[in-house]
Short mmCIF file of C-alpha atoms in Angstrom, two decimals:
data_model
loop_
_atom_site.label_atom_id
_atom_site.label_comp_id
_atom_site.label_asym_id
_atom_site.label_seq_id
_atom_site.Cartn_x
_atom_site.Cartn_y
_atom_site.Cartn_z
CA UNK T 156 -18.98 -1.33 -15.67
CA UNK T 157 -21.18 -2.88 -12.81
CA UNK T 158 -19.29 -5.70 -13.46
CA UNK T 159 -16.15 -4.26 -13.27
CA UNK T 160 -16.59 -2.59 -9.96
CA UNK T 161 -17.76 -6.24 -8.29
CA UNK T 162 -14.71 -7.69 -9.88
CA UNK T 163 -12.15 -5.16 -8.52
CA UNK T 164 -14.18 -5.67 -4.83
CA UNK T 165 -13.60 -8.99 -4.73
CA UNK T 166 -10.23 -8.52 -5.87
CA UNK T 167 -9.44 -6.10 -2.78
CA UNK T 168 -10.92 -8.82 -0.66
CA UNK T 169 -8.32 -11.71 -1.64
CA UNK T 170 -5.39 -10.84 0.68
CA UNK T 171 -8.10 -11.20 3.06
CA UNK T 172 -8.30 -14.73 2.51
CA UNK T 173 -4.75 -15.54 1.18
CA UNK T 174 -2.66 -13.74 4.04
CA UNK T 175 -4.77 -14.59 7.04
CA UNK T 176 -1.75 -15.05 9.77
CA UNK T 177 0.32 -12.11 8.04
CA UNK T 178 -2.12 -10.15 8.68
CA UNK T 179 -3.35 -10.87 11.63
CA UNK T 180 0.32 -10.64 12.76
CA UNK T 181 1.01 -6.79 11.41
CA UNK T 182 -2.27 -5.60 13.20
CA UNK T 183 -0.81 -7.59 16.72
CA UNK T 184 2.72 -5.88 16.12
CA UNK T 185 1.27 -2.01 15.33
CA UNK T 186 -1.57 -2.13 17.97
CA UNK T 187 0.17 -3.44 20.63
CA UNK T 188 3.45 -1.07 20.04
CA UNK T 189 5.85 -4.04 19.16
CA UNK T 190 7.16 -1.52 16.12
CA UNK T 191 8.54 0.98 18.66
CA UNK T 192 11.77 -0.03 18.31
CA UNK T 193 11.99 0.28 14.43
CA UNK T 194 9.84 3.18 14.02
CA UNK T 195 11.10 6.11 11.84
CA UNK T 196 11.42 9.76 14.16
CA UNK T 197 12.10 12.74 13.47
CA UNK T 198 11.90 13.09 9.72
CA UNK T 199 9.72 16.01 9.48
CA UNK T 200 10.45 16.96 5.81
CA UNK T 201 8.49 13.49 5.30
CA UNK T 202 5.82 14.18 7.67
CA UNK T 203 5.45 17.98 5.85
CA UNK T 204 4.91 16.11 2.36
CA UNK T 205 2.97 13.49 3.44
CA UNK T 206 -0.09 16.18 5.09
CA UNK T 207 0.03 18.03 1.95
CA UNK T 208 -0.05 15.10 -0.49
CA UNK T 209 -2.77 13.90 1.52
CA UNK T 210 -4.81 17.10 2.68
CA UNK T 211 -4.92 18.18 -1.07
CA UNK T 212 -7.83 15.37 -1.54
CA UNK T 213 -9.82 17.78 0.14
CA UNK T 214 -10.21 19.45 -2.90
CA UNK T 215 -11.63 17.62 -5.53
CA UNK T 216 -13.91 16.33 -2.44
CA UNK T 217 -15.47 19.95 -1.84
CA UNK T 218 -16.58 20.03 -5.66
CA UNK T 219 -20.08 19.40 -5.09
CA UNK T 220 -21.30 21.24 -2.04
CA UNK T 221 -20.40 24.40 0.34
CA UNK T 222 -16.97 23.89 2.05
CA UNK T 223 -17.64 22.47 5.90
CA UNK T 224 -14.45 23.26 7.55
CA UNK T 225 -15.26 21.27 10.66
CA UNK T 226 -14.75 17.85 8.23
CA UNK T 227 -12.08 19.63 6.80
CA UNK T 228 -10.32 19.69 10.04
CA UNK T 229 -11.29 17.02 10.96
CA UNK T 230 -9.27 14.99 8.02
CA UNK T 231 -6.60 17.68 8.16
CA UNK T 232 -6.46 16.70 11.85
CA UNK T 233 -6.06 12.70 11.22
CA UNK T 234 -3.30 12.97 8.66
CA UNK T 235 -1.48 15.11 10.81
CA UNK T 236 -1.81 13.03 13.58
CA UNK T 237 -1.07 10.40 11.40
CA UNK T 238 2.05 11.14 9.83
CA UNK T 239 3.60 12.94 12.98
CA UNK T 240 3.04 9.56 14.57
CA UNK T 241 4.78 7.96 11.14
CA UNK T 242 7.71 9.86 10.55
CA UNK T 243 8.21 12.42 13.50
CA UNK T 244 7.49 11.42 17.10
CA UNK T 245 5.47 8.24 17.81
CA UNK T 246 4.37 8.95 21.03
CA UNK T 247 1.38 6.77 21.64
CA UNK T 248 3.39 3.61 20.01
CA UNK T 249 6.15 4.23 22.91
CA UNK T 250 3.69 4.63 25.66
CA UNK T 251 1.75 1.30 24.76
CA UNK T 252 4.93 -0.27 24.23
CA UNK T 253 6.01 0.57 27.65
CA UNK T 254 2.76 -0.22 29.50
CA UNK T 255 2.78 -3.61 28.02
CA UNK T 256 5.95 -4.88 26.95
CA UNK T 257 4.85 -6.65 24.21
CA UNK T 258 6.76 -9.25 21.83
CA UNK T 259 4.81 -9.39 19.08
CA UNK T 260 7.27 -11.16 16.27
CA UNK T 261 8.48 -8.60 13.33
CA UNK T 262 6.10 -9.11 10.29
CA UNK T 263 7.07 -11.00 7.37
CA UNK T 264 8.46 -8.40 4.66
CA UNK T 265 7.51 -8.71 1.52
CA UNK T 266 9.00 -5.92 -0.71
CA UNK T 267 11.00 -2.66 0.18
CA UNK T 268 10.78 0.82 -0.98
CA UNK T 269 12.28 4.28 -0.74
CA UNK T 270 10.29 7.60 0.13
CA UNK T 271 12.41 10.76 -0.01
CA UNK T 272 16.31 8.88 1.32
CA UNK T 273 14.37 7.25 3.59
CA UNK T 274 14.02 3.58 3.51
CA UNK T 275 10.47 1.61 4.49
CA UNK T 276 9.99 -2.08 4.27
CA UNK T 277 6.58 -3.63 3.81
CA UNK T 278 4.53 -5.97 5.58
CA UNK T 279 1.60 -7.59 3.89
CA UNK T 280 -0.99 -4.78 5.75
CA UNK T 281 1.15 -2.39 4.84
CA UNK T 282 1.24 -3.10 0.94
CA UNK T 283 -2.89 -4.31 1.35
CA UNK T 284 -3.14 -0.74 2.44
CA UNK T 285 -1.31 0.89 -0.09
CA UNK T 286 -3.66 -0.88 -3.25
CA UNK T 287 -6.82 0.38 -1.05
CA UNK T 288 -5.35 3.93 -1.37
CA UNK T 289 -4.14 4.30 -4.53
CA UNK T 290 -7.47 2.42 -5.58
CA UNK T 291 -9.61 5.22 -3.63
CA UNK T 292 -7.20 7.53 -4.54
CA UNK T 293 -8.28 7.08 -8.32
CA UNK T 294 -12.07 7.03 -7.70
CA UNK T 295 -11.34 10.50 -5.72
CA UNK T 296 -9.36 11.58 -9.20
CA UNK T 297 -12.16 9.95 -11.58
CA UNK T 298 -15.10 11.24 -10.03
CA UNK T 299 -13.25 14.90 -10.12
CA UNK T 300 -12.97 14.72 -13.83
CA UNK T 301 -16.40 13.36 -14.63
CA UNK T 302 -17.86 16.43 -12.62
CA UNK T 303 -15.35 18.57 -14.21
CA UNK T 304 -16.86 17.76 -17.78
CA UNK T 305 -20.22 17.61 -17.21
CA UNK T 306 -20.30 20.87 -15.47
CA UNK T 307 -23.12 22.22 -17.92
CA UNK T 308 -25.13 19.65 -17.24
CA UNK T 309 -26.92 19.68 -14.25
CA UNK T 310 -26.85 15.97 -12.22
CA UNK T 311 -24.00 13.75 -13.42
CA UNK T 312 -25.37 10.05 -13.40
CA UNK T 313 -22.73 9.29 -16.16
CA UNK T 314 -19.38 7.53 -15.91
CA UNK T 315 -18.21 6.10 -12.74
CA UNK T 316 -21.43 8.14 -10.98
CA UNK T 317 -23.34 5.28 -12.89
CA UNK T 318 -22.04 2.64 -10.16
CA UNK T 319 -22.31 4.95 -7.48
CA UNK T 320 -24.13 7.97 -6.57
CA UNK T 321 -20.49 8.95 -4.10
CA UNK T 322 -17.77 7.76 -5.81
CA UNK T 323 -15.74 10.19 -4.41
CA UNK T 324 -16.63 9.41 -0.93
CA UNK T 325 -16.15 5.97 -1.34
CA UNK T 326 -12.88 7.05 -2.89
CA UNK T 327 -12.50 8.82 0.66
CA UNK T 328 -13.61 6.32 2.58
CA UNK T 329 -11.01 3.28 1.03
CA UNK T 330 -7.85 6.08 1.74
CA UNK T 331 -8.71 6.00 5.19
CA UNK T 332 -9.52 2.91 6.05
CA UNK T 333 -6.33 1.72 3.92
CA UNK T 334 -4.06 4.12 6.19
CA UNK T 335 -5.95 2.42 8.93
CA UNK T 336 -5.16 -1.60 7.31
CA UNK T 337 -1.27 0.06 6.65
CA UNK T 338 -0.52 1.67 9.97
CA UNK T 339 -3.72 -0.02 12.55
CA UNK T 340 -1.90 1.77 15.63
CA UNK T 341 -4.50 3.05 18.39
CA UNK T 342 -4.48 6.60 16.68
CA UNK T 343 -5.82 5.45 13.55
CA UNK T 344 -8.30 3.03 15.13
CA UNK T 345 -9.85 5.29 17.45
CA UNK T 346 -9.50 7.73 14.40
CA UNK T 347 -10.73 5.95 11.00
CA UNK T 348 -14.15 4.88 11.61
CA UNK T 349 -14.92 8.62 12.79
CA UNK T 350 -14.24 9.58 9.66
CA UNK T 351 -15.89 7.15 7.80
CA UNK T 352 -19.07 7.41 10.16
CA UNK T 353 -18.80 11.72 9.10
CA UNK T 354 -18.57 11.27 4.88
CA UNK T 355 -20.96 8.84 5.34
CA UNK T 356 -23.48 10.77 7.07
CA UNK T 357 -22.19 13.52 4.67
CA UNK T 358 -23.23 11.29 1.86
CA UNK T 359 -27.21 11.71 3.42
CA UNK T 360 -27.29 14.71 4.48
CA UNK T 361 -26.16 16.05 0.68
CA UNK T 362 -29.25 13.37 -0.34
CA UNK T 363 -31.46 14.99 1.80
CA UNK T 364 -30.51 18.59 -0.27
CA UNK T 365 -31.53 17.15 -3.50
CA UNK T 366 -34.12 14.23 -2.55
CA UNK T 367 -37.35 16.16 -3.51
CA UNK T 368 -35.76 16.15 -7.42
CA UNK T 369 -38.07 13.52 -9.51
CA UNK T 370 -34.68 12.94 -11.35
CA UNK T 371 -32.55 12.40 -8.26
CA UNK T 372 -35.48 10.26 -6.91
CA UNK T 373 -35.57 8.19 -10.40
CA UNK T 374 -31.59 7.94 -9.82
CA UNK T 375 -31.59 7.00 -6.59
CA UNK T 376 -33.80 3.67 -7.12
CA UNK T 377 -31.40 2.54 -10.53
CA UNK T 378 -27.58 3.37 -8.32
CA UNK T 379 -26.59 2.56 -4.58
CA UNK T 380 -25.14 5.36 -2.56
CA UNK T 381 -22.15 4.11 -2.21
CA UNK T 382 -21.30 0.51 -3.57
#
């Protein structure tokens, strides 16, 4: 399974090395607002769906310890932010694009889609982002289910907790950052690596909780935190 998990890594690395200049080009056009004129507004059903989809991974994530609703706020917060910025009113993207005018060319598309009537077209980043969420998505999922059925059991070492002691914050960790690889705009990149920096630090301060166990201590040397 070790295995695995390196394979699939370097796997989520390649468009990294095969799509240099596209991407390079879709972070240019989103940061510097060159998407203004072809974002979507005012679709609010969408932006609706999209924070409950989303905010509902909060769930399976409070599993193992006592709710904190200041990082629960603070994700409900960034996916708000988020997809008002996506699908309602992009304010930031039209105030960078008017301070500085830029003419960043259109990415290269590379496949189209359809999400509730309304149609998106995706760049490179954007469809590098989406395989980093669904992938995190499905650690989230798996590392629900394993706790789920070992309930009885005390600590859970089995499964994909055998690769990682957080799968479910890596899980976490990969949605965000692929929303951030997706849509890099200056909301999400003054937003992401907050995030990341609080379920990381959540990852050692649950450690710190448990760390005087002999068993955790035993598991702890034989898995990495997080990958």
């Amino acid at each position: 399974m070790k295995h695995l998990l390196r394979f699939l890594v370097l796997a989520l690395s390649l468009p990294l090395l095969l799509f240099p200049l596209d991407l390079l080009n879709h972070f240019e056009y989103h940061l510097l607002g060159s998407l203004a004129d072809g974002v979507v507004v005012g679709e609010w059903y969408l932006v609706a769906f999209n924070i409950l989809l989303f905010t509902s991974f909060l769930i399976p994530l409070s599993f193992r310890r006592k709710v904190d609703w200041r990082e629960k706020g603070l994700v409900a917060a960034f996916f708000t932010s988020l997809f008002i910025e996506m699908y309602g009113l992009p304010l930031t993207i039209f105030l960078i694009a008017g301070a500085l005018h830029p003419t960043t060319p259109k990415p290269h598309i590379y496949a189209t889609s359809m999400l509730l009537g309304v149609p998106l077209a995706l760049s490179i980043g954007m469809l590098y982002g989406l395989i980093l969420m669904v992938f995190g998505a499905a650690l989230i999922l798996l590392g629900w289910v394993t706790l789920y059925r070992n309930t009885s059991k005390g600590l859970v070492t089995s499964g994909i907790y055998s690769i990682s002691r957080h799968p479910q914050y890596v899980g976490f960790v990969l949605v965000v950052f692929g929303w951030w690889v997706g849509w890099p705009t200056l909301l999400t990149t003054v937003f992401a690596p907050v995030l990341i920096y609080k379920y990381v630090r959540l990852c050692r301060a649950e450690e710190k909780e448990v760390g005087k166990n002999r068993m955790y201590q035993r598991y702890m040397k034989e898995t990495p935190m997080l990958i």
